[in-house]
Amino acid sequence: ATETGNSNNIGMFELIQLIYAAEGIKGFFGGVRGMMIGQAFIKAVAFGTNGWMLVSVNDAFPHISTFNSLITAAAFAGFMASFLVAPFERVKVMMQASDDYTSELQTVEVILKTEGWKGLLTRGLGPTLAREIPSYGIYFVTYGLLMQTAIATIFGSGAPLIAGAAAGCACWIPVYPIDVVKTLVQNTAGDGEKDAFKIMRELYKSEGIGGFFDGLTPKMYRAMVNHATTFWLYDLIMTYYNNAVLI
């Protein structure tokens, strides 16, 4: 893949032109196949865990506030999802960072050969946990609270699109610097730098605070579309399922 380590020096559209000129359309989809499969499992675990935990918390503590039950369930969902996110994103990040990897399977084989199962399952797990737990906390709480406002009444069946887009953006902004560090931890094989705190210091020394927010704008665009669609489909499926059960 095209080296984008200095992408903070050029704009998003210039970077798009650079990638297209170097690799064509396929350059925008490095590692996407594995991540699509991974996201299916990750979202299933996250949404399933969140729903189960909400019921469990409310049953165990009938007088708990809505906010506290939402944040407890969401944080636990983020914790559980992290153990799937770390290996899937390790493969995706490595494929996007280098042309040496032609498929997800080959990437996994390289990781296992150079680092073993620990390299696949745990490299970047610390930053992933630090990102996913607060991120999912913000994600599900924002969505849950927005769906209890006038948004649900005004937009009706379209409300999950609005609340989902807002939740997606809200959950990314505070944790984006952690995501940048996690990507740098995961994007090399073998003996590449693995110490997240050392990477943070080096990034700050070379690029300042701005280095921790490089690429935030396109991430926000993606988050709006991705999570609006995710919550809308989830609401659609759950509504269909609940109606089918009642019949």
Short mmCIF file of the C-alpha atoms (twelve columns), coordinates in Angstrom:
data_MODEL
# 
_entry.id   MODEL 
# 
loop_
_atom_site.group_PDB 
_atom_site.id 
_atom_site.type_symbol 
_atom_site.label_atom_id 
_atom_site.label_alt_id 
_atom_site.label_comp_id 
_atom_site.label_asym_id 
_atom_site.label_seq_id 
_atom_site.Cartn_x 
_atom_site.Cartn_y 
_atom_site.Cartn_z 
_atom_site.pdbx_PDB_model_num 
ATOM 1   C CA . ALA A 1   0.000   0.000   0.000  1 
ATOM 2   C CA . THR A 2   1.065   3.575   -0.432 1 
ATOM 3   C CA . GLU A 3   3.101   4.900   2.467  1 
ATOM 4   C CA . THR A 4   0.993   7.457   4.285  1 
ATOM 5   C CA . GLY A 5   3.158   8.106   7.312  1 
ATOM 6   C CA . ASN A 6   3.450   11.777  6.329  1 
ATOM 7   C CA . SER A 7   -0.146  12.124  5.194  1 
ATOM 8   C CA . ASN A 8   -0.651  14.910  7.752  1 
ATOM 9   C CA . ASN A 9   1.344   17.165  5.377  1 
ATOM 10  C CA . ILE A 10  -1.220  16.898  2.579  1 
ATOM 11  C CA . GLY A 11  -4.982  17.204  2.418  1 
ATOM 12  C CA . MET A 12  -7.497  14.388  2.217  1 
ATOM 13  C CA . PHE A 13  -8.236  14.917  -1.493 1 
ATOM 14  C CA . GLU A 14  -4.535  15.086  -2.384 1 
ATOM 15  C CA . LEU A 15  -4.057  11.805  -0.531 1 
ATOM 16  C CA . ILE A 16  -6.936  10.240  -2.473 1 
ATOM 17  C CA . GLN A 17  -5.227  11.266  -5.722 1 
ATOM 18  C CA . LEU A 18  -1.901  9.873   -4.514 1 
ATOM 19  C CA . ILE A 19  -3.380  6.479   -3.616 1 
ATOM 20  C CA . TYR A 20  -5.334  6.255   -6.866 1 
ATOM 21  C CA . ALA A 21  -2.294  7.164   -8.964 1 
ATOM 22  C CA . ALA A 22  -0.123  4.585   -7.202 1 
ATOM 23  C CA . GLU A 23  -2.542  1.672   -6.837 1 
ATOM 24  C CA . GLY A 24  -5.815  2.427   -8.573 1 
ATOM 25  C CA . ILE A 25  -9.191  1.616   -7.050 1 
ATOM 26  C CA . LYS A 26  -7.875  -1.443  -5.208 1 
ATOM 27  C CA . GLY A 27  -5.665  0.819   -3.096 1 
ATOM 28  C CA . PHE A 28  -8.741  2.031   -1.228 1 
ATOM 29  C CA . PHE A 29  -9.784  -1.485  -0.251 1 
ATOM 30  C CA . GLY A 30  -6.650  -3.004  1.273  1 
ATOM 31  C CA . GLY A 31  -7.651  -5.417  4.041  1 
ATOM 32  C CA . VAL A 32  -11.347 -4.644  3.621  1 
ATOM 33  C CA . ARG A 33  -12.475 -8.220  2.941  1 
ATOM 34  C CA . GLY A 34  -11.176 -9.547  6.228  1 
ATOM 35  C CA . MET A 35  -12.454 -6.507  8.085  1 
ATOM 36  C CA . MET A 36  -15.956 -6.921  6.632  1 
ATOM 37  C CA . ILE A 37  -16.038 -10.490 7.911  1 
ATOM 38  C CA . GLY A 38  -14.564 -9.336  11.195 1 
ATOM 39  C CA . GLN A 39  -17.089 -6.533  11.594 1 
ATOM 40  C CA . ALA A 40  -19.952 -8.999  11.261 1 
ATOM 41  C CA . PHE A 41  -18.652 -10.929 14.276 1 
ATOM 42  C CA . ILE A 42  -17.546 -7.819  16.175 1 
ATOM 43  C CA . LYS A 43  -20.902 -6.081  15.839 1 
ATOM 44  C CA . ALA A 44  -22.744 -9.295  16.717 1 
ATOM 45  C CA . VAL A 45  -20.710 -9.623  19.913 1 
ATOM 46  C CA . ALA A 46  -20.966 -5.920  20.787 1 
ATOM 47  C CA . PHE A 47  -24.710 -5.533  20.193 1 
ATOM 48  C CA . GLY A 48  -25.516 -8.945  21.676 1 
ATOM 49  C CA . THR A 49  -23.417 -8.328  24.780 1 
ATOM 50  C CA . ASN A 50  -24.831 -4.843  25.217 1 
ATOM 51  C CA . GLY A 51  -28.427 -6.083  25.008 1 
ATOM 52  C CA . TRP A 52  -27.793 -9.000  27.365 1 
ATOM 53  C CA . MET A 53  -25.983 -6.801  29.872 1 
ATOM 54  C CA . LEU A 54  -28.735 -4.175  29.823 1 
ATOM 55  C CA . VAL A 55  -31.325 -6.796  30.766 1 
ATOM 56  C CA . SER A 56  -29.035 -8.315  33.413 1 
ATOM 57  C CA . VAL A 57  -28.195 -4.971  35.019 1 
ATOM 58  C CA . ASN A 58  -31.808 -3.788  35.081 1 
ATOM 59  C CA . ASP A 59  -32.960 -7.119  36.552 1 
ATOM 60  C CA . ALA A 60  -30.251 -7.080  39.227 1 
ATOM 61  C CA . PHE A 61  -30.670 -3.381  40.049 1 
ATOM 62  C CA . PRO A 62  -34.291 -2.371  39.347 1 
ATOM 63  C CA . HIS A 63  -33.771 1.196   40.563 1 
ATOM 64  C CA . ILE A 64  -30.599 1.939   38.608 1 
ATOM 65  C CA . SER A 65  -30.712 5.086   36.474 1 
ATOM 66  C CA . THR A 66  -31.004 4.823   32.713 1 
ATOM 67  C CA . PHE A 67  -27.594 6.409   32.225 1 
ATOM 68  C CA . ASN A 68  -25.836 4.056   34.636 1 
ATOM 69  C CA . SER A 69  -27.388 0.954   33.108 1 
ATOM 70  C CA . LEU A 70  -26.513 2.144   29.587 1 
ATOM 71  C CA . ILE A 71  -22.893 2.973   30.458 1 
ATOM 72  C CA . THR A 72  -22.328 -0.300  32.344 1 
ATOM 73  C CA . ALA A 73  -23.675 -2.429  29.517 1 
ATOM 74  C CA . ALA A 74  -21.872 -0.427  26.838 1 
ATOM 75  C CA . ALA A 75  -18.485 -0.532  28.575 1 
ATOM 76  C CA . PHE A 76  -18.781 -4.312  29.040 1 
ATOM 77  C CA . ALA A 77  -19.672 -4.670  25.354 1 
ATOM 78  C CA . GLY A 78  -16.550 -2.722  24.438 1 
ATOM 79  C CA . PHE A 79  -14.422 -4.936  26.671 1 
ATOM 80  C CA . MET A 80  -15.722 -8.139  25.091 1 
ATOM 81  C CA . ALA A 81  -15.502 -6.839  21.521 1 
ATOM 82  C CA . SER A 82  -11.854 -5.808  21.972 1 
ATOM 83  C CA . PHE A 83  -10.653 -9.402  21.909 1 
ATOM 84  C CA . LEU A 84  -12.091 -9.793  18.396 1 
ATOM 85  C CA . VAL A 85  -11.187 -6.321  17.202 1 
ATOM 86  C CA . ALA A 86  -7.448  -6.622  17.958 1 
ATOM 87  C CA . PRO A 87  -6.606  -9.575  15.655 1 
ATOM 88  C CA . PHE A 88  -8.908  -8.513  12.818 1 
ATOM 89  C CA . GLU A 89  -7.548  -4.969  12.816 1 
ATOM 90  C CA . ARG A 90  -3.968  -6.247  13.059 1 
ATOM 91  C CA . VAL A 91  -4.436  -8.024  9.741  1 
ATOM 92  C CA . LYS A 92  -6.241  -5.062  8.155  1 
ATOM 93  C CA . VAL A 93  -3.632  -2.538  9.264  1 
ATOM 94  C CA . MET A 94  -0.723  -4.631  7.993  1 
ATOM 95  C CA . MET A 95  -2.366  -5.135  4.596  1 
ATOM 96  C CA . GLN A 96  -3.015  -1.412  4.282  1 
ATOM 97  C CA . ALA A 97  0.539   -0.521  5.281  1 
ATOM 98  C CA . SER A 98  2.411   -2.734  2.805  1 
ATOM 99  C CA . ASP A 99  2.085   -4.337  -0.624 1 
ATOM 100 C CA . ASP A 100 3.919   -7.407  0.680  1 
ATOM 101 C CA . TYR A 101 0.650   -8.989  1.779  1 
ATOM 102 C CA . THR A 102 -1.607  -10.311 -0.952 1 
ATOM 103 C CA . SER A 103 -4.379  -11.835 1.163  1 
ATOM 104 C CA . GLU A 104 -5.663  -11.990 4.706  1 
ATOM 105 C CA . LEU A 105 -4.586  -15.612 5.024  1 
ATOM 106 C CA . GLN A 106 -1.042  -14.834 3.939  1 
ATOM 107 C CA . THR A 107 -0.899  -11.938 6.403  1 
ATOM 108 C CA . VAL A 108 -2.000  -14.208 9.236  1 
ATOM 109 C CA . GLU A 109 0.640   -16.764 8.220  1 
ATOM 110 C CA . VAL A 110 3.363   -14.089 8.325  1 
ATOM 111 C CA . ILE A 111 2.260   -12.919 11.760 1 
ATOM 112 C CA . LEU A 112 2.148   -16.454 13.145 1 
ATOM 113 C CA . LYS A 113 5.562   -17.246 11.669 1 
ATOM 114 C CA . THR A 114 7.279   -14.140 13.047 1 
ATOM 115 C CA . GLU A 115 5.384   -13.580 16.302 1 
ATOM 116 C CA . GLY A 116 3.209   -16.601 17.030 1 
ATOM 117 C CA . TRP A 117 -0.373  -16.504 18.269 1 
ATOM 118 C CA . LYS A 118 0.529   -13.826 20.795 1 
ATOM 119 C CA . GLY A 119 1.442   -11.469 17.969 1 
ATOM 120 C CA . LEU A 120 -1.894  -12.037 16.260 1 
ATOM 121 C CA . LEU A 121 -4.165  -11.961 19.291 1 
ATOM 122 C CA . THR A 122 -2.491  -9.538  21.688 1 
ATOM 123 C CA . ARG A 123 -0.317  -7.069  19.770 1 
ATOM 124 C CA . GLY A 124 -2.128  -3.773  20.162 1 
ATOM 125 C CA . LEU A 125 -4.670  -5.284  22.570 1 
ATOM 126 C CA . GLY A 126 -3.876  -2.731  25.293 1 
ATOM 127 C CA . PRO A 127 -4.577  0.298   23.085 1 
ATOM 128 C CA . THR A 128 -7.575  -1.545  21.624 1 
ATOM 129 C CA . LEU A 129 -9.099  -2.000  25.095 1 
ATOM 130 C CA . ALA A 130 -8.295  1.627   25.913 1 
ATOM 131 C CA . ARG A 131 -10.142 2.658   22.749 1 
ATOM 132 C CA . GLU A 132 -13.076 0.246   22.627 1 
ATOM 133 C CA . ILE A 133 -14.305 0.451   26.237 1 
ATOM 134 C CA . PRO A 134 -14.851 4.239   26.351 1 
ATOM 135 C CA . SER A 135 -15.798 4.296   22.664 1 
ATOM 136 C CA . TYR A 136 -18.614 1.789   23.060 1 
ATOM 137 C CA . GLY A 137 -19.606 3.521   26.288 1 
ATOM 138 C CA . ILE A 138 -20.133 6.758   24.385 1 
ATOM 139 C CA . TYR A 139 -21.582 4.914   21.379 1 
ATOM 140 C CA . PHE A 140 -24.463 3.055   23.013 1 
ATOM 141 C CA . VAL A 141 -25.178 5.719   25.640 1 
ATOM 142 C CA . THR A 142 -25.427 8.490   23.037 1 
ATOM 143 C CA . TYR A 143 -27.703 6.387   20.853 1 
ATOM 144 C CA . GLY A 144 -29.847 5.216   23.775 1 
ATOM 145 C CA . LEU A 145 -30.331 8.719   25.168 1 
ATOM 146 C CA . LEU A 146 -31.037 10.288  21.769 1 
ATOM 147 C CA . MET A 147 -33.684 7.657   21.049 1 
ATOM 148 C CA . GLN A 148 -35.489 8.794   24.205 1 
ATOM 149 C CA . THR A 149 -35.746 12.371  22.953 1 
ATOM 150 C CA . ALA A 150 -38.035 14.037  20.410 1 
ATOM 151 C CA . ILE A 151 -35.792 12.646  17.650 1 
ATOM 152 C CA . ALA A 152 -37.610 9.308   17.879 1 
ATOM 153 C CA . THR A 153 -40.990 11.010  17.466 1 
ATOM 154 C CA . ILE A 154 -40.006 13.483  14.765 1 
ATOM 155 C CA . PHE A 155 -38.097 11.090  12.512 1 
ATOM 156 C CA . GLY A 156 -39.987 7.886   13.258 1 
ATOM 157 C CA . SER A 157 -38.410 4.884   11.549 1 
ATOM 158 C CA . GLY A 158 -35.599 7.151   10.337 1 
ATOM 159 C CA . ALA A 159 -34.573 8.082   13.882 1 
ATOM 160 C CA . PRO A 160 -31.917 5.316   14.112 1 
ATOM 161 C CA . LEU A 161 -30.178 6.911   11.118 1 
ATOM 162 C CA . ILE A 162 -29.900 10.268  12.884 1 
ATOM 163 C CA . ALA A 163 -29.057 8.893   16.315 1 
ATOM 164 C CA . GLY A 164 -26.672 6.333   14.831 1 
ATOM 165 C CA . ALA A 165 -24.741 8.947   12.867 1 
ATOM 166 C CA . ALA A 166 -24.454 11.150  15.955 1 
ATOM 167 C CA . ALA A 167 -23.382 8.218   18.124 1 
ATOM 168 C CA . GLY A 168 -20.782 7.153   15.569 1 
ATOM 169 C CA . CYS A 169 -19.146 10.579  15.480 1 
ATOM 170 C CA . ALA A 170 -19.387 11.097  19.226 1 
ATOM 171 C CA . CYS A 171 -17.672 7.797   20.024 1 
ATOM 172 C CA . TRP A 172 -14.702 8.441   17.740 1 
ATOM 173 C CA . ILE A 173 -13.604 11.980  18.602 1 
ATOM 174 C CA . PRO A 174 -12.381 11.361  22.200 1 
ATOM 175 C CA . VAL A 175 -10.602 8.073   21.409 1 
ATOM 176 C CA . TYR A 176 -9.140  8.914   18.000 1 
ATOM 177 C CA . PRO A 177 -5.630  9.614   19.368 1 
ATOM 178 C CA . ILE A 178 -5.640  6.118   20.888 1 
ATOM 179 C CA . ASP A 179 -6.613  4.680   17.507 1 
ATOM 180 C CA . VAL A 180 -3.668  6.423   15.838 1 
ATOM 181 C CA . VAL A 181 -1.264  4.917   18.385 1 
ATOM 182 C CA . LYS A 182 -2.881  1.481   18.092 1 
ATOM 183 C CA . THR A 183 -2.441  1.540   14.316 1 
ATOM 184 C CA . LEU A 184 1.250   2.395   14.662 1 
ATOM 185 C CA . VAL A 185 1.679   -0.474  17.143 1 
ATOM 186 C CA . GLN A 186 0.033   -2.952  14.780 1 
ATOM 187 C CA . ASN A 187 1.267   -1.954  11.332 1 
ATOM 188 C CA . THR A 188 4.557   -3.884  11.255 1 
ATOM 189 C CA . ALA A 189 5.484   -7.533  11.541 1 
ATOM 190 C CA . GLY A 190 8.142   -9.072  13.757 1 
ATOM 191 C CA . ASP A 191 10.281  -6.727  15.820 1 
ATOM 192 C CA . GLY A 192 8.577   -3.451  15.003 1 
ATOM 193 C CA . GLU A 193 8.022   -1.082  17.892 1 
ATOM 194 C CA . LYS A 194 5.343   -2.466  20.223 1 
ATOM 195 C CA . ASP A 195 5.513   -0.059  23.181 1 
ATOM 196 C CA . ALA A 196 2.457   2.198   22.904 1 
ATOM 197 C CA . PHE A 197 3.845   4.807   25.308 1 
ATOM 198 C CA . LYS A 198 7.125   5.039   23.404 1 
ATOM 199 C CA . ILE A 199 5.211   5.437   20.153 1 
ATOM 200 C CA . MET A 200 3.116   8.197   21.751 1 
ATOM 201 C CA . ARG A 201 6.249   10.078  22.814 1 
ATOM 202 C CA . GLU A 202 7.862   9.713   19.379 1 
ATOM 203 C CA . LEU A 203 4.688   10.811  17.595 1 
ATOM 204 C CA . TYR A 204 4.337   13.875  19.819 1 
ATOM 205 C CA . LYS A 205 8.012   14.741  19.344 1 
ATOM 206 C CA . SER A 206 7.827   14.485  15.556 1 
ATOM 207 C CA . GLU A 207 4.349   15.863  14.822 1 
ATOM 208 C CA . GLY A 208 2.978   17.464  17.981 1 
ATOM 209 C CA . ILE A 209 -0.647  17.176  19.082 1 
ATOM 210 C CA . GLY A 210 -1.815  17.321  15.471 1 
ATOM 211 C CA . GLY A 211 -0.233  13.948  14.780 1 
ATOM 212 C CA . PHE A 212 -2.771  12.293  17.059 1 
ATOM 213 C CA . PHE A 213 -5.657  13.623  14.982 1 
ATOM 214 C CA . ASP A 214 -4.275  12.932  11.500 1 
ATOM 215 C CA . GLY A 215 -7.072  11.531  9.333  1 
ATOM 216 C CA . LEU A 216 -9.905  12.491  11.691 1 
ATOM 217 C CA . THR A 217 -12.022 14.192  9.002  1 
ATOM 218 C CA . PRO A 218 -12.443 11.157  6.708  1 
ATOM 219 C CA . LYS A 219 -12.987 9.014   9.810  1 
ATOM 220 C CA . MET A 220 -15.944 11.239  10.748 1 
ATOM 221 C CA . TYR A 221 -17.461 10.892  7.278  1 
ATOM 222 C CA . ARG A 222 -17.115 7.122   7.487  1 
ATOM 223 C CA . ALA A 223 -18.485 7.014   11.018 1 
ATOM 224 C CA . MET A 224 -21.645 8.900   10.072 1 
ATOM 225 C CA . VAL A 225 -22.505 6.567   7.201  1 
ATOM 226 C CA . ASN A 226 -21.310 3.366   8.872  1 
ATOM 227 C CA . HIS A 227 -23.076 3.764   12.199 1 
ATOM 228 C CA . ALA A 228 -26.238 5.333   10.808 1 
ATOM 229 C CA . THR A 229 -26.595 2.254   8.610  1 
ATOM 230 C CA . THR A 230 -25.624 -0.111  11.429 1 
ATOM 231 C CA . PHE A 231 -28.238 1.141   13.876 1 
ATOM 232 C CA . TRP A 232 -30.921 1.464   11.205 1 
ATOM 233 C CA . LEU A 233 -30.421 -2.152  10.096 1 
ATOM 234 C CA . TYR A 234 -30.221 -3.342  13.699 1 
ATOM 235 C CA . ASP A 235 -33.495 -1.587  14.546 1 
ATOM 236 C CA . LEU A 236 -35.116 -2.977  11.389 1 
ATOM 237 C CA . ILE A 237 -34.009 -6.547  12.125 1 
ATOM 238 C CA . MET A 238 -35.009 -6.398  15.805 1 
ATOM 239 C CA . THR A 239 -38.416 -4.929  14.940 1 
ATOM 240 C CA . TYR A 240 -39.002 -7.707  12.396 1 
ATOM 241 C CA . TYR A 241 -37.800 -10.350 14.847 1 
ATOM 242 C CA . ASN A 242 -39.953 -9.072  17.724 1 
ATOM 243 C CA . ASN A 243 -43.038 -8.882  15.489 1 
ATOM 244 C CA . ALA A 244 -42.365 -12.421 14.226 1 
ATOM 245 C CA . VAL A 245 -42.094 -13.727 17.801 1 
ATOM 246 C CA . LEU A 246 -45.385 -12.097 18.749 1 
ATOM 247 C CA . ILE A 247 -47.262 -13.698 15.834 1 
# 
